[in-house]
Structures are given as structure tokens and as C-alpha cells.
Coordinates of C-alpha atoms in Angstrom, one line a residue:
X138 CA 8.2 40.6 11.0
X139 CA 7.1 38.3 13.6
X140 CA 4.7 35.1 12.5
X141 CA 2.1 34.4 14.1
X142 CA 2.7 30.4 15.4
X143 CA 0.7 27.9 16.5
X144 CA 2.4 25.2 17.7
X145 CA 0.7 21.2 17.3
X146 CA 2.8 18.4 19.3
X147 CA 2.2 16.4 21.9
X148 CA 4.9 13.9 23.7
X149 CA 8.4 14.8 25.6
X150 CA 9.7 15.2 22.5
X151 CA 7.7 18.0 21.5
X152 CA 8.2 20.2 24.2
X153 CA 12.1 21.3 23.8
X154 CA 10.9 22.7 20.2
X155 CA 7.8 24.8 21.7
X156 CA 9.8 26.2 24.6
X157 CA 13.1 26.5 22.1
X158 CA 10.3 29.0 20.0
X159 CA 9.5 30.9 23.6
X160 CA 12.7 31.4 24.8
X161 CA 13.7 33.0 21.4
X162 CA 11.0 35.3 21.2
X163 CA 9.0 33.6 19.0
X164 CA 5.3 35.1 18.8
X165 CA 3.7 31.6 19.8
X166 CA -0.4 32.6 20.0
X167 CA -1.5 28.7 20.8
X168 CA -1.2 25.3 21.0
X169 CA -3.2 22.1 19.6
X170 CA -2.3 19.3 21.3
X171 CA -4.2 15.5 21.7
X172 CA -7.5 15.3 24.2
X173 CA -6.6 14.3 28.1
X174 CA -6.9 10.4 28.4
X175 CA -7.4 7.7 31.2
X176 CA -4.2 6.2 32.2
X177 CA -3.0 3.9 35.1
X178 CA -5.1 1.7 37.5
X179 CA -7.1 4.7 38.4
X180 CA -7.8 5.7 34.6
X181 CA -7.3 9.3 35.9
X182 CA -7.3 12.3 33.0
X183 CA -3.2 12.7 31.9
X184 CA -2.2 15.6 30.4
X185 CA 0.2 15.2 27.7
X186 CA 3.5 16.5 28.2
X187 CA 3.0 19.2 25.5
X188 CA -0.4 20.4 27.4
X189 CA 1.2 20.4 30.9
X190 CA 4.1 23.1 29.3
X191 CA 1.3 25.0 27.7
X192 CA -0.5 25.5 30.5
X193 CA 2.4 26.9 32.6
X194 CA 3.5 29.6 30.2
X195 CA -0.4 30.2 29.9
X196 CA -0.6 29.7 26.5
X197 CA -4.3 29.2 24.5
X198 CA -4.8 25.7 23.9
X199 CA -6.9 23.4 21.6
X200 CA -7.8 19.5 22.0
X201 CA -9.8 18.3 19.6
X202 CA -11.5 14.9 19.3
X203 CA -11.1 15.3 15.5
X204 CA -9.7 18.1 13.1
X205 CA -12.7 18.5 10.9
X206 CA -14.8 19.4 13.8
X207 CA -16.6 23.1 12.8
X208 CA -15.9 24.3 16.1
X209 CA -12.4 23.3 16.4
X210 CA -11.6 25.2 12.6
X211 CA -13.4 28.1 13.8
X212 CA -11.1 28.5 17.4
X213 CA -8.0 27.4 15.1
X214 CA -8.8 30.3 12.2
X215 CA -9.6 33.0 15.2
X216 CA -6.0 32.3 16.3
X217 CA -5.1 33.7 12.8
X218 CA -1.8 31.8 12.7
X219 CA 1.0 32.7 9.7
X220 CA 2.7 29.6 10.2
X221 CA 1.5 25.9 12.5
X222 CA 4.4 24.0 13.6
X223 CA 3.9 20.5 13.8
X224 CA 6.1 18.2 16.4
X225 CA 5.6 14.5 17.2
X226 CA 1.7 14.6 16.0
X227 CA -0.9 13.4 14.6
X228 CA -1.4 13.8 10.3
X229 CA -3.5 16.7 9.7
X230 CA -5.9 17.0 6.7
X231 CA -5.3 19.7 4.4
X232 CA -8.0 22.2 5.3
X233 CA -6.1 22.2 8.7
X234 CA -2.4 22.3 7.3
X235 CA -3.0 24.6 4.3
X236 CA -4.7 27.0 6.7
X237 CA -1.9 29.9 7.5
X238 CA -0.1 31.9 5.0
X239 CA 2.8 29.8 5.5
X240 CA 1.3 26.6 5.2
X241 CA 2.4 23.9 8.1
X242 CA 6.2 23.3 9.2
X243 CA 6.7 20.0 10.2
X244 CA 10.0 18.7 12.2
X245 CA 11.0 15.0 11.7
X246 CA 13.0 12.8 13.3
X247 CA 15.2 11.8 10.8
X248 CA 17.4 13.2 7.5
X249 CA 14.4 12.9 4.8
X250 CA 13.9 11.7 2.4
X251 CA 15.2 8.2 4.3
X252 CA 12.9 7.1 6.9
X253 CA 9.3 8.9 6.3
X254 CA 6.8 6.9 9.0
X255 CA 6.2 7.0 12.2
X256 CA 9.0 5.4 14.2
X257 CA 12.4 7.0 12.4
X258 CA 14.4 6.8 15.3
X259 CA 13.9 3.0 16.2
X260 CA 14.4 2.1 12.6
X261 CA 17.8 4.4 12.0
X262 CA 19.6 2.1 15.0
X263 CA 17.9 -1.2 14.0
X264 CA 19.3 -0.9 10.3
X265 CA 22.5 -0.1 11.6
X266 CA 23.1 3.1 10.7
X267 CA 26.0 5.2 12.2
X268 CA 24.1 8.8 11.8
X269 CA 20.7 9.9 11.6
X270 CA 19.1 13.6 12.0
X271 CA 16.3 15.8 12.1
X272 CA 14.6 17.7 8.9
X273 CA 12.5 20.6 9.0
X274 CA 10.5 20.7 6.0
X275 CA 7.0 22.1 4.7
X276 CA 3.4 19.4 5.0
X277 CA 1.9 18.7 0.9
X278 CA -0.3 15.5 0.7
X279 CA 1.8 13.1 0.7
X280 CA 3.1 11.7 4.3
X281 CA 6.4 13.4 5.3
X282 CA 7.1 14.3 1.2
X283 CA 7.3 18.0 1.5
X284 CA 10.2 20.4 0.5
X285 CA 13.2 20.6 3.2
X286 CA 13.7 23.6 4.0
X287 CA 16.9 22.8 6.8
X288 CA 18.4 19.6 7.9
X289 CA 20.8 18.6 11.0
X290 CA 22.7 15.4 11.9
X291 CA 24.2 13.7 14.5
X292 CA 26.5 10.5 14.9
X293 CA 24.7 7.1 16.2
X294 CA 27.4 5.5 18.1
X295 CA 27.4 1.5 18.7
X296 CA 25.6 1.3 21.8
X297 CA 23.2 4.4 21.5
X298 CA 20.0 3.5 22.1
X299 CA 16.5 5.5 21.5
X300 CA 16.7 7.0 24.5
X301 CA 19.9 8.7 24.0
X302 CA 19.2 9.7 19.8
X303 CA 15.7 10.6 21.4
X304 CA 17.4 13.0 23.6
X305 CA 20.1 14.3 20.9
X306 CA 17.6 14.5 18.2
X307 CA 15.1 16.5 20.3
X308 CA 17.7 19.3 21.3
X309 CA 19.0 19.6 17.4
X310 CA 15.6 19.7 16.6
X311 CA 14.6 21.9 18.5
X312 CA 17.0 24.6 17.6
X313 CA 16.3 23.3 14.1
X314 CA 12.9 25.0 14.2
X315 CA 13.9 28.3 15.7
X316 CA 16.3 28.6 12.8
X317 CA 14.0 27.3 10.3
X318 CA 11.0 29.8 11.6
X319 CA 13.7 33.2 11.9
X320 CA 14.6 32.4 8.2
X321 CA 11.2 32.6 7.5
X322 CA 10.4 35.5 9.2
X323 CA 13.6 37.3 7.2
X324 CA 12.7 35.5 4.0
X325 CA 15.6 34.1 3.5
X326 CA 15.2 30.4 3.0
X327 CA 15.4 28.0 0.1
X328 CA 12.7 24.5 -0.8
X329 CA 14.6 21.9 -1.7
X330 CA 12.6 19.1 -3.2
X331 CA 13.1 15.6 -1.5
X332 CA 14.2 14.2 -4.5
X333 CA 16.9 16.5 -4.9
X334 CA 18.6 15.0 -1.4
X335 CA 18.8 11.6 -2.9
X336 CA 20.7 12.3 -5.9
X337 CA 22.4 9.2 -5.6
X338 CA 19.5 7.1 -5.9
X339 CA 20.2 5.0 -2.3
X340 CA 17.1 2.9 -2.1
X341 CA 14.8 4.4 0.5
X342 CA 14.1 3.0 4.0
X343 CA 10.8 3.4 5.4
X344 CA 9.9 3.9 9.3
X345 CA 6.9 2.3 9.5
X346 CA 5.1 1.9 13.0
X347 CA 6.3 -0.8 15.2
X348 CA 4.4 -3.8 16.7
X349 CA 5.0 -6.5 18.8
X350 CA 5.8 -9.4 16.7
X351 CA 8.2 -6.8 15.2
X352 CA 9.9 -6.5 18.9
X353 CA 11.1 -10.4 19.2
X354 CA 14.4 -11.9 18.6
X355 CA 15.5 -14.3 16.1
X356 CA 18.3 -15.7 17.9
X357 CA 19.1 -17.2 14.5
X358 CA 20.2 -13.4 13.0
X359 CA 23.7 -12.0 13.5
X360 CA 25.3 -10.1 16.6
X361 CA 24.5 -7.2 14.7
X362 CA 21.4 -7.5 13.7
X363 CA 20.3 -8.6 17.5
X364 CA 22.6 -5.9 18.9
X365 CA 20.8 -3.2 17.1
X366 CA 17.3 -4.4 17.2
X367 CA 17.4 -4.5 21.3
X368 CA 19.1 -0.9 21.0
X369 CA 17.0 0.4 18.4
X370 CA 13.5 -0.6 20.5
X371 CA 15.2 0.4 24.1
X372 CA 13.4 1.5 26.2
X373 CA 10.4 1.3 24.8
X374 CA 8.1 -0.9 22.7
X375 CA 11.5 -3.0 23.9
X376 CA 12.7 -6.7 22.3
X377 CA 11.6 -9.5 23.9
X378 CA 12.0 -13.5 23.6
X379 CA 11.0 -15.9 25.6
X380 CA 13.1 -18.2 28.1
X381 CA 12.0 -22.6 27.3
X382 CA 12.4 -25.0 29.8
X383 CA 14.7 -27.7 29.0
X384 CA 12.2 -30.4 30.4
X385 CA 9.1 -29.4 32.5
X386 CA 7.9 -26.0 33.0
X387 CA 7.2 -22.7 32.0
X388 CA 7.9 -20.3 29.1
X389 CA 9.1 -17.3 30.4
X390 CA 9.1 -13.8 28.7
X391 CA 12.0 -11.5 29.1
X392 CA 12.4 -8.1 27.5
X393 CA 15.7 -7.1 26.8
X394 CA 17.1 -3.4 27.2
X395 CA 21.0 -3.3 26.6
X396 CA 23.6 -5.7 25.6
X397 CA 27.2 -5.7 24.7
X398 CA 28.6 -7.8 22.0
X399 CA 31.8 -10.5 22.0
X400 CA 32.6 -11.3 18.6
X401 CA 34.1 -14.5 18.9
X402 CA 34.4 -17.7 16.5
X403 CA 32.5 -20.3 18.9
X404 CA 31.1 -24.1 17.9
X405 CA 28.0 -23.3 20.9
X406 CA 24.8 -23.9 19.6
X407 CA 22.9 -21.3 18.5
X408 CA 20.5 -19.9 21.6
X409 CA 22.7 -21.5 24.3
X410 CA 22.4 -19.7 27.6
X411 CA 26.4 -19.6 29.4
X412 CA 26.4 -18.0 32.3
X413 CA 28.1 -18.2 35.8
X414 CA 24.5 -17.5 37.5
X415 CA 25.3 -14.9 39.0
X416 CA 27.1 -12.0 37.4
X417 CA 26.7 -12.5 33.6
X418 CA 24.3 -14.0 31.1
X419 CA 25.5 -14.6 27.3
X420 CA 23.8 -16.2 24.1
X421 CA 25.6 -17.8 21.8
X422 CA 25.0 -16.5 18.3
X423 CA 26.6 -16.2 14.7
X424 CA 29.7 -14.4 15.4
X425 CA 29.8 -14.4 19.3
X426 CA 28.1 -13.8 22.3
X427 CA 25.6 -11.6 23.6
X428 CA 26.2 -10.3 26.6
X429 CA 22.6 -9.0 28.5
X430 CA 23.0 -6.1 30.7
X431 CA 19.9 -5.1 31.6
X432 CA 16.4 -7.3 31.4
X433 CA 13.1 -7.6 32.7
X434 CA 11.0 -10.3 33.3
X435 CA 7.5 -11.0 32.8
X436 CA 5.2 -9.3 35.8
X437 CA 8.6 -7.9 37.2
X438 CA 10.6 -4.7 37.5
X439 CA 13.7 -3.8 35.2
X440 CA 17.0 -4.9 36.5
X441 CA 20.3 -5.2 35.6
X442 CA 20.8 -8.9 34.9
X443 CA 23.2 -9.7 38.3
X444 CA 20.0 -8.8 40.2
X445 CA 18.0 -10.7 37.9
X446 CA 20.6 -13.8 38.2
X447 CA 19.9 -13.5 42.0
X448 CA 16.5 -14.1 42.2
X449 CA 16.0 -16.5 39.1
X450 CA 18.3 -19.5 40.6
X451 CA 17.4 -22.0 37.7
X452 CA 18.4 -20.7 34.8
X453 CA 20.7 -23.7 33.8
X454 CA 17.3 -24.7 33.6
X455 CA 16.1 -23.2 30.4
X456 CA 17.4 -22.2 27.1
X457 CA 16.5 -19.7 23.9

């Protein structure tokens, strides 16, 4: 039996699953993916990443402004899909999701029933943990509740960032749903309730989306805690603080991409700048120093922080 799939997804991430489901033989009959949208200076149409791979295997593909749209359900049911396969999208309501035979397959970023929201990946490195994973598992009502059908996981190590669990995740996940969808096909897979996966009762940690207040640093938190929260939003929304002027002058507002941690018993005060202005840049903070790797400043281009030493000559100047 081959199921007919259509395939809903829409950013980088999305697209190693969809061509994972090609390259296998999968019997992939369309794609849904979000509406073209003005980006850049020019506010030109961009095709999401999802649309621009659809349209080079010349698969069917729908954009709809919104899901309950008659003339969207109609194009959707004329695709007469077994199974959707949702990647990296938008939540669907149930006249859409309960559509197929096979209801909707969803793949998540992360080893359910721990981290159900919107940014799993971000929130898995800034609480520390040392493995995450990816869950294939079938949409009910409730926001990334349904039964798990197969899960996958990898090791975060201490200086992973998004990027790099973005990339793992994404390939596991990807193979994830081939394996998930060939089971199917032979019948031979098992529900497991959520429930049933946190048998010890481990309180649950949420994933919820991620805005800018949540982005800054307490310089007042441990090495830890500041080491993973600049890994766990790098590259992108990114940590941020704010260089202060030790007498006259401007605040200045720095995001921060990588650092590397000295634990060290030191009597600096907390948020103390040391650096030799020109090769390194540390802050003192409970347990050590911080060293800053990589930076960017306000209206400026990323850098590593040696080329950001070079051009910023006062920086005896300010402090955290």
C-alpha cells in the first residue's frame, strides 16, 4: 500500500523531511505551505523554503490565507490524501487535521511529552539539558498531546547551539518520518499515549514562544544559566544586553552568539568587563568568567569579538 501524503511545512527545517519522503518513494500528491510574503527593503514576494523545494520537484501546492476557507478544503479534499504530514507549521483546526483516513502526523522537535510549544529546541539548551529529540506522533485537540507513534534522540553537548541541534534534529527527523509513514503503510506500528512516556512523573517543561525581554541577560544568574541561554537563542532571536557608560555617553546594545566559560572562584564584581582590548572580552559572574566569542553590535555586522575589540577602542569605558 502506498498512502497518499500531503505534506504541510514551511521553514529549512521542513524541507529535509519532505525530500527524505521523495527520495524513499513516498507517494507525496501535494504540499500546503504559508502564502508568499514581503521581505527586505524591497518588500519583494519570498517564497518559503518549503515552496521553493516544491516547486522544483513540481509538486501541487496550496497557500492559503486561512484553513477554513471553502475553496482551500475543497483543493485540499480533491488531493484525497490518506495521511498529511505536518513539519514546522502552523496549528490546523480539526476539519483540516481529521480530514484523511489517517488523520495528521505531526513531527516535533523534541522527546514529548517534555517541551510541547513552539520553540523546543531553544528551551532544551537553555534549561540545560544534555539530550533532546524529535517525536513523531498523531494531531487530537490538544497542542502537541497526541499518541507517539516513534521517538529519536540525540546528545546536546556543552557548547551546541540551535543551529547545530537545528541541524541534527532535522536529519533524525527527517528519517523519523519516513519510518514513521512505512510503518504505517505495513500496519505495523503501536500509539503510545503521552502519559505513558512520563511514567516517572518528571514535572513537564513547556516550550513556549520566545520574545525579546525573554532574550536579555541577567548578568546576576550563574555561568550556566548565561552560558546556555546565549547558546540556546544562537543564532537567532539571539541574547542581548546592553553595554553602560561609566560616566557620559551612550547605552550600547550588543547581542551575544557564543561564549566559553572559566569557572573560577573570583572577588570581581558582578558585570565587570576585563579585557586586554584587543583579543578577549570576559564578564565577571557567579562562578567565573564569560568569555564572548562572537558579538554584534547595534546597527553593525556579526563579528568575532577581536574584530569587534578593534574598532570599539573605548571599552574600558563602559561596563554590564
Amino acid at each position: 500500500m502506498s498512502l497518499r501524503i500531503v505534506y504541510m511545512g514551511t521553514p529549512d527545517f521542513a524541507v529535509a523531511p519532505l525530500e527524505a519522503l521523495i527520495n524513499a518513494g513516498c507517494n507525496v500528491v501535494g504540499v500546503v505551505t504559508n502564502p508568499d510574503k514581503p521581505a527586505g527593503r524591497g518588500q519583494k514576494l519570498k517564497e518559503a523554503a518549503v515552496k521553493k523545494f516544491a516547486v522544483q520537484k513540481e509538486l501541487p501546492i496550496l497557500q492559503p490565507e486561512k484553513f477554513r476557507n471553502e475553496e482551500f478544503l475543497n483543493a485540499l479534499r480533491e488531493l484525497k490524501a490518506d495521511i498529511q504530514v505536518v513539519v514546522a507549521f502552523k496549528m490546523l483546526p480539526e476539519m483540516v487535521w481529521n480530514m484523511p483516513k489517517y488523520g495528521t502526523l505531526n513531527l516535533h522537535a523534541s522527546l514529548l511529552p517534555q517541551y510541547r510549544g513552539a520553540a523546543p529546541i531553544n528551551w532544551a539548551i537553555i534549561n540545560g539539558d544534555k539530550e533532546t529529540g524529535v517525536s513523531t506522533f498523531l494531531l487530537q485537540h490538544e497542542i502537541d498531546t497526541g499518541n507517539i507513534l516513534f521517538q529519536e534522540k540525540i546528545d546536546i553537548a556543552e557548547n551546541d547551539n540551535v543551529e547545530i541541534i537545528h541541524d541534527k534534529l532535522m536529519n533524525v527527523g527527517a528519517n523519523l518520518v519516513v519510518k514513521t509513514i512505512q510503518a504505517i503503510e505495513c500496519g505495523d506500528y503501536k500509539q503510545i499515549p503521552q502519559e505513558n512516556y512520563n511514567s516517572n512523573s518528571e514535572v513537564l517543561k513547556s516550550a513556549p514562544k520566545i520574545f525579546k525581554e525573554d532574550c536579555k541577560i541577567d548578568w546576576s544568574k550563574d555561568i550556566a544559566n548565561i552560558h546556555n541561554l546565549i547558546r540556546g537563542l544562537s543564532p537567532y532571536p539571539a541574547a542581548w544586553t546592553e553595554l553602560l557608560p561609566n560616566d557620559e555617553g551612550k547605552k550600547i546594545g550588543l547581542k551575544i552568539f557564543s561564549s566559553r566559560k572559566e569557572p573560577n572562584q573570583h572577588s570581581e564584581k558582578i558585570g565587570t568587563l576585563i579585557t586586554d582590548g584587543k583579543s578577549y572580552l570576559k564578564v565577571a559572574v557567579k562562578g567565573g568568567f564569560l568569555n564572548i566569542t562572537e558579538l554584534q553590535q547595534s546597527g553593525k555586522k556579526r563579528m568575532k569579538t577581536e574584530d569587534f575589540l578593534r574598532g570599539f577602542q573605548q571599552i574600558s569605558n563602559y561596563h554590564l
